[in-house]
Coordinates of N, CA and C in Angstrom, one line a residue:
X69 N -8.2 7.4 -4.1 CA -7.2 6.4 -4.3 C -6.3 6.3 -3.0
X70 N -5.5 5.3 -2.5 CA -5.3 4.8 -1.5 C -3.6 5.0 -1.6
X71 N -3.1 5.6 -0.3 CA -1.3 5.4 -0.4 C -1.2 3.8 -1.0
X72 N -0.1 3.7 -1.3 CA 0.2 2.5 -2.2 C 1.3 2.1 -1.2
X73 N 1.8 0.5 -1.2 CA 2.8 0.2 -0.6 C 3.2 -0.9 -0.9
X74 N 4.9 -1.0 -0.6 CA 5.7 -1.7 -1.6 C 6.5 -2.3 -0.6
X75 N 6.4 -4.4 -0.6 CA 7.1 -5.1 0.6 C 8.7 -5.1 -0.4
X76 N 9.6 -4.9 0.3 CA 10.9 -5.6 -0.3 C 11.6 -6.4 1.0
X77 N 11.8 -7.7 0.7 CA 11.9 -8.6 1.3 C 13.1 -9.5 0.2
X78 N 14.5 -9.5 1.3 CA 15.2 -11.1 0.6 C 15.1 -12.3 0.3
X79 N 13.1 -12.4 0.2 CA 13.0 -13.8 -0.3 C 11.3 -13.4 -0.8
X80 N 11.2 -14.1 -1.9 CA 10.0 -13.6 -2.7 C 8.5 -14.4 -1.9
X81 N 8.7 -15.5 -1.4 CA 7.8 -16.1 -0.6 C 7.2 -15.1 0.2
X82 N 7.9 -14.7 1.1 CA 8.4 -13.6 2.1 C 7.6 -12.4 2.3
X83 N 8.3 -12.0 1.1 CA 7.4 -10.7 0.3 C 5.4 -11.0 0.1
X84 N 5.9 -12.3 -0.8 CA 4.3 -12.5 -1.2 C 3.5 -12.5 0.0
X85 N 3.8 -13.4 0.6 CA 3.1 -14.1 2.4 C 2.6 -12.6 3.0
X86 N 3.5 -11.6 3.2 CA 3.2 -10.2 3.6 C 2.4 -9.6 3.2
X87 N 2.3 -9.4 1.8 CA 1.1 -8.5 0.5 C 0.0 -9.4 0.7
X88 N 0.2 -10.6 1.0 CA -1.2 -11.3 0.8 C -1.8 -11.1 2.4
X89 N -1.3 -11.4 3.8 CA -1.9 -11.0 5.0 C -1.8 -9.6 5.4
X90 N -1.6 -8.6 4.8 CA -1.7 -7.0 4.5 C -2.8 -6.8 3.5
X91 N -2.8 -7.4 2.1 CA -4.2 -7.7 1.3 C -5.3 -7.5 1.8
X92 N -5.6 -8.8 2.8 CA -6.4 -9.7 3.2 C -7.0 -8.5 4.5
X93 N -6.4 -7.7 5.3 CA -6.5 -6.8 6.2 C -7.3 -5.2 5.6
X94 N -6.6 -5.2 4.3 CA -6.9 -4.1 4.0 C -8.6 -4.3 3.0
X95 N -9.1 -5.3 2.7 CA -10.1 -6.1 1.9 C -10.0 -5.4 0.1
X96 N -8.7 -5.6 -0.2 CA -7.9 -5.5 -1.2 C -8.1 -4.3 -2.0
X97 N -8.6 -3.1 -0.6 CA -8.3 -1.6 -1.2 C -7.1 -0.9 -1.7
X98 N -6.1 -1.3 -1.4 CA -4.8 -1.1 -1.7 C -4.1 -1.7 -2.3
X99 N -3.1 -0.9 -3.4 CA -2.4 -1.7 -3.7 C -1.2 -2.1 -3.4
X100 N -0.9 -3.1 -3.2 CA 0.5 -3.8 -2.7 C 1.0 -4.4 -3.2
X101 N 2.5 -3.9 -3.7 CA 3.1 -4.3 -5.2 C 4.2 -5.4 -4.1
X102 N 5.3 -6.1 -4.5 CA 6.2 -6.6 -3.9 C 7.3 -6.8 -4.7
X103 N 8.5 -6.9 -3.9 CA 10.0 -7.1 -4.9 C 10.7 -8.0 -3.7
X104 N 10.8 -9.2 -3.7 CA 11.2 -10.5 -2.6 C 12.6 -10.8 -4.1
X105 N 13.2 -11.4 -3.2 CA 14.3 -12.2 -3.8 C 15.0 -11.2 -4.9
X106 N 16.3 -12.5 -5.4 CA 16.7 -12.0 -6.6 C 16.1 -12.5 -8.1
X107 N 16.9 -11.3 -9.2 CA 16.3 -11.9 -10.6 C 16.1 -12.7 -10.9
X108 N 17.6 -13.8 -10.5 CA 17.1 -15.5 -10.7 C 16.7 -16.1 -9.5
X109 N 16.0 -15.5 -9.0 CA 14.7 -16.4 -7.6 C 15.5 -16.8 -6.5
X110 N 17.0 -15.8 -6.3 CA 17.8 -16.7 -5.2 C 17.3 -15.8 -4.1
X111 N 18.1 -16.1 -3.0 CA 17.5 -15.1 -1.9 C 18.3 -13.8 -1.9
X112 N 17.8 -13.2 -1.6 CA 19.0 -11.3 -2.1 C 17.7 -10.6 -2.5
X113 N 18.2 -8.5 -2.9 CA 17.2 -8.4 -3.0 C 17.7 -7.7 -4.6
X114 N 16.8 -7.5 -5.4 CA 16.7 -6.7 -6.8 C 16.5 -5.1 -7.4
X115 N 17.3 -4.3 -7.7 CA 17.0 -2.9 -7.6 C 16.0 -3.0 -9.0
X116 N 15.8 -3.6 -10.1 CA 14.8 -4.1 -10.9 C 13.6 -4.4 -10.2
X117 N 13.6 -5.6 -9.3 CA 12.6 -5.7 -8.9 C 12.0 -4.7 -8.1
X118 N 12.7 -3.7 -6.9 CA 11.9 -2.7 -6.5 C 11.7 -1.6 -7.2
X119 N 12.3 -1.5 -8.6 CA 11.8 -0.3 -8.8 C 10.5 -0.8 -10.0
X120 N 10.2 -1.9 -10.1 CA 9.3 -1.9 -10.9 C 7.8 -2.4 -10.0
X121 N 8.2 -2.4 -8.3 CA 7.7 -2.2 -7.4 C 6.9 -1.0 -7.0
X122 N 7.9 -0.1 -6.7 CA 7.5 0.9 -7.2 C 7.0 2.0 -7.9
X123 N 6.9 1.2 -9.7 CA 5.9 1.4 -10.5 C 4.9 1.6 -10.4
X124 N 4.6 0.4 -9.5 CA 3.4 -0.5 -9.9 C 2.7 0.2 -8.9
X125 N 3.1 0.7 -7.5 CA 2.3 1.0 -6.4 C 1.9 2.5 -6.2
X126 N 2.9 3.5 -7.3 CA 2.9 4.7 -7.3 C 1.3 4.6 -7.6
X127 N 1.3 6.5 -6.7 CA 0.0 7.0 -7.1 C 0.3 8.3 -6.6
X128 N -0.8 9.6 -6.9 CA -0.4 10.8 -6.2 C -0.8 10.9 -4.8
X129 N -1.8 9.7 -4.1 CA -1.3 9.8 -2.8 C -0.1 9.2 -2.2
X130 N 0.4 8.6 -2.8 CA 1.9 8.3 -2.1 C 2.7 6.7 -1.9
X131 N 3.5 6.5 -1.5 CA 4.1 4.7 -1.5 C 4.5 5.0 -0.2
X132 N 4.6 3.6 0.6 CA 5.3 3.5 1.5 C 6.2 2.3 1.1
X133 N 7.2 2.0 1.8 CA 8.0 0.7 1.7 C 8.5 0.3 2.5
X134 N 7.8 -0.7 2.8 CA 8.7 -1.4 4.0 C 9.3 -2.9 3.7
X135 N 10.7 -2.9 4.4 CA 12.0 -3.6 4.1 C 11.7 -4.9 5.5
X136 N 12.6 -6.1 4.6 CA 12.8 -6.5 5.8 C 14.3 -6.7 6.6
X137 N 15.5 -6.8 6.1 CA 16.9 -6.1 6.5 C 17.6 -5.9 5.7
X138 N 18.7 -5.8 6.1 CA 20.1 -5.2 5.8 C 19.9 -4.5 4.0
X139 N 20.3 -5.5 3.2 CA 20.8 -4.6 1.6 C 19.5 -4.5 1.0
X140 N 18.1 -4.7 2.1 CA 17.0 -4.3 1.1 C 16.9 -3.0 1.7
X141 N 17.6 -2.0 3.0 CA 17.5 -0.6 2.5 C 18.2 -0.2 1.6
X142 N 19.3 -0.6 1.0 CA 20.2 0.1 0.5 C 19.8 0.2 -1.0
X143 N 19.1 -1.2 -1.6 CA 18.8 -1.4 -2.8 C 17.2 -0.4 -2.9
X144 N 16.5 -0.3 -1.8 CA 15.8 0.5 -2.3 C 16.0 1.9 -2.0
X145 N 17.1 2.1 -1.7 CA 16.9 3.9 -1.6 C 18.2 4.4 -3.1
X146 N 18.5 3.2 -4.0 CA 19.1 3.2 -4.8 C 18.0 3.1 -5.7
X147 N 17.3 2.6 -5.8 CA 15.7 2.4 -6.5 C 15.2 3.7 -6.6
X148 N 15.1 4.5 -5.3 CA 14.4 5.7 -4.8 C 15.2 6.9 -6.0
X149 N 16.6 6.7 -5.7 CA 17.5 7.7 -6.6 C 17.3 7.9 -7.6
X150 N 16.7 6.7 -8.8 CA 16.7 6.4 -10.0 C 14.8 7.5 -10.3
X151 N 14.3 7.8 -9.3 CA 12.7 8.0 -9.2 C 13.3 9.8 -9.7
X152 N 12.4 10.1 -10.7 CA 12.3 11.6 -10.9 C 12.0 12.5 -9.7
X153 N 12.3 13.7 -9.1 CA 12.3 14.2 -8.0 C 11.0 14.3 -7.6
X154 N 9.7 14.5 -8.5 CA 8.7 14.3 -7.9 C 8.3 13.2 -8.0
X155 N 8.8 12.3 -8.2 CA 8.1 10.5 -7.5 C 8.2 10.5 -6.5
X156 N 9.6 11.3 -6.2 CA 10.6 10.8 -4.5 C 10.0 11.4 -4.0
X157 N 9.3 12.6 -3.9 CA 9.0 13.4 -3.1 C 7.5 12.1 -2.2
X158 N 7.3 11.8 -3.1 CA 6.1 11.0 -2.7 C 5.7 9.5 -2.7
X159 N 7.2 8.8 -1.7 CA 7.6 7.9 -1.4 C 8.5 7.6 0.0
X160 N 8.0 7.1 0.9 CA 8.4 7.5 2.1 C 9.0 5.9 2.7
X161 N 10.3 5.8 3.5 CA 11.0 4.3 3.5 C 10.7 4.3 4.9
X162 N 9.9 3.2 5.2 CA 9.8 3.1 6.7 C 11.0 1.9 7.5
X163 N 10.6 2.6 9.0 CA 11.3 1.8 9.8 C 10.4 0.5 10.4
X164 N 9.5 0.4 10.3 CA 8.7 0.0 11.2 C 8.7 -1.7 10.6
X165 N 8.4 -2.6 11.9 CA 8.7 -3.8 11.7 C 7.3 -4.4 10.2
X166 N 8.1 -5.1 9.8 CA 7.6 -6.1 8.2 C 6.4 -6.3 8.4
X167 N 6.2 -7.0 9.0 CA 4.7 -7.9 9.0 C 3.9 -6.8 9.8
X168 N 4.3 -6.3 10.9 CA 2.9 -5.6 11.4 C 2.6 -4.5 11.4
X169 N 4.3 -3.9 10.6 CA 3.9 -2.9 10.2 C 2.9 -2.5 8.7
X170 N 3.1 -3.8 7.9 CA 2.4 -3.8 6.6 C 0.7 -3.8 6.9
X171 N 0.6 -4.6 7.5 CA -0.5 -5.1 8.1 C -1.5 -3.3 8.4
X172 N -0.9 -2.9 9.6 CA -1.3 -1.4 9.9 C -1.5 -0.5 8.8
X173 N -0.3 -0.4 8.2 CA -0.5 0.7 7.0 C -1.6 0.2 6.1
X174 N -2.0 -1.0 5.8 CA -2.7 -1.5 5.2 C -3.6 -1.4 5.2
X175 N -4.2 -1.4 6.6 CA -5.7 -0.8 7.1 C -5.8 0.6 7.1
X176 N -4.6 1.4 7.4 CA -4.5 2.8 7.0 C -5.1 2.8 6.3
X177 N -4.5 2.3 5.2 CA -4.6 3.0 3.8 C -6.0 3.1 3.3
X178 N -6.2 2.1 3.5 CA -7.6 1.7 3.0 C -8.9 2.6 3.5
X179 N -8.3 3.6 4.4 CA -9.3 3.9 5.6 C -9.5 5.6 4.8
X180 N -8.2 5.7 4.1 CA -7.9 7.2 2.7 C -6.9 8.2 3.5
X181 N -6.4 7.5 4.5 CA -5.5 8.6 5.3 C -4.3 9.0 4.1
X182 N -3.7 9.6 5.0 CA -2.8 10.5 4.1 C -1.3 9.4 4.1
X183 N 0.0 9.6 3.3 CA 0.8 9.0 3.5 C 1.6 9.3 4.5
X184 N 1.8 10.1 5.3 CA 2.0 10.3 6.7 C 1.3 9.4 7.6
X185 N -0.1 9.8 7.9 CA -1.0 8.8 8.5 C -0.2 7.5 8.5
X186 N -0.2 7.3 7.1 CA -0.2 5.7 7.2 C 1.3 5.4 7.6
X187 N 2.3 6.0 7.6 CA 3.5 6.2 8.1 C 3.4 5.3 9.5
X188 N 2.7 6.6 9.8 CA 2.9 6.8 11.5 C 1.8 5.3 12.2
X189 N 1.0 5.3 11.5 CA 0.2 3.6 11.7 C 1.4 2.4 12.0
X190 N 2.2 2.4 10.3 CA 3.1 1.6 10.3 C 4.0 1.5 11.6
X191 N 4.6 2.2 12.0 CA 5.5 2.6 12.9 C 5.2 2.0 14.7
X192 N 3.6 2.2 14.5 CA 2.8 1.5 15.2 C 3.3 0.0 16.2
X193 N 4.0 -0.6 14.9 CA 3.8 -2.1 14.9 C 4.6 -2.1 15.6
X194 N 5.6 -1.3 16.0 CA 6.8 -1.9 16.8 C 6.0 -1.8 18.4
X195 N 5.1 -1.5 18.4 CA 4.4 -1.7 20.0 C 3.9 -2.5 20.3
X196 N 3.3 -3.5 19.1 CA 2.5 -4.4 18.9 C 2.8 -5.6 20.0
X197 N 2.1 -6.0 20.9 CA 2.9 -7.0 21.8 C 3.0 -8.9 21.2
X198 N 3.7 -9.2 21.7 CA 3.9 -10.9 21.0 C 3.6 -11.8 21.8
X199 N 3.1 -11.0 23.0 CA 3.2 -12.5 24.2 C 2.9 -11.8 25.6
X200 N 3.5 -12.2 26.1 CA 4.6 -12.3 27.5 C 5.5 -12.0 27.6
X201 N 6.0 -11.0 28.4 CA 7.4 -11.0 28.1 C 7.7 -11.2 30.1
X202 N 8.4 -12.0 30.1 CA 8.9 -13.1 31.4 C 10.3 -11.7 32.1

């Protein structure tokens, strides 16, 4: 079974667009749960939604999560608090940028590395180059 990983994103489009070209990378060995937006579909993020994000992606090899700013760390490490101490143990909140870092972990994961591994993949992304830089 494959680390699991969970997008939280202030807009559910957002979120989905991510799980589906992280999906799509991983050839849908993994699962990737999402929690975008709020309860009533506005933009914000939901401690409901990620912890039933959460749910969904646990496994005993592990979750990763990655955010894309401000109150989606906060809502999910409130999410995290609510988790019995061995769920938390085996849920890890990355820094690493949204899209390329999902993308990376993604192929991790799929690949059966460990949740570290796929950590340190994710984390990756911030190297990832965009261009040119002038």
């Amino acid at each position: 079974m494959a680390v699991g990983i969970v997008i939280v994103s202030h807009s559910a489009r957002l979120a989905e667009g991510v799980a589906e070209l992280a999906g799509q990378m991983s050839m849908g060995e993994v699962t990737i749960a999402v929690a975008g937006g709020t309860d009533d579909g506005s933009i914000g993020t939901s401690i409901d939604k990620v912890t039933a994000a959460l749910q969904k992606a646990a496994n005993p090899e592990g979750t990763l999560v990655l955010l894309d700013l401000g109150s989606a760390v906060m809502v999910a490490e409130m999410a995290l608090e609510m988790l019995d101490p061995q769920e938390r143990e085996r849920v890890l909140i990355s820094t690493a940028p949204l899209v390329e870092g999902a993308v990376l972990a993604a192929v991790e994961a799929s690949a059966g590395s460990t949740l570290q591994e796929v950590a340190e993949a994710a984390n990756n992304g911030h190297e990832m180059p965009k261009g040119k830089h002038r």
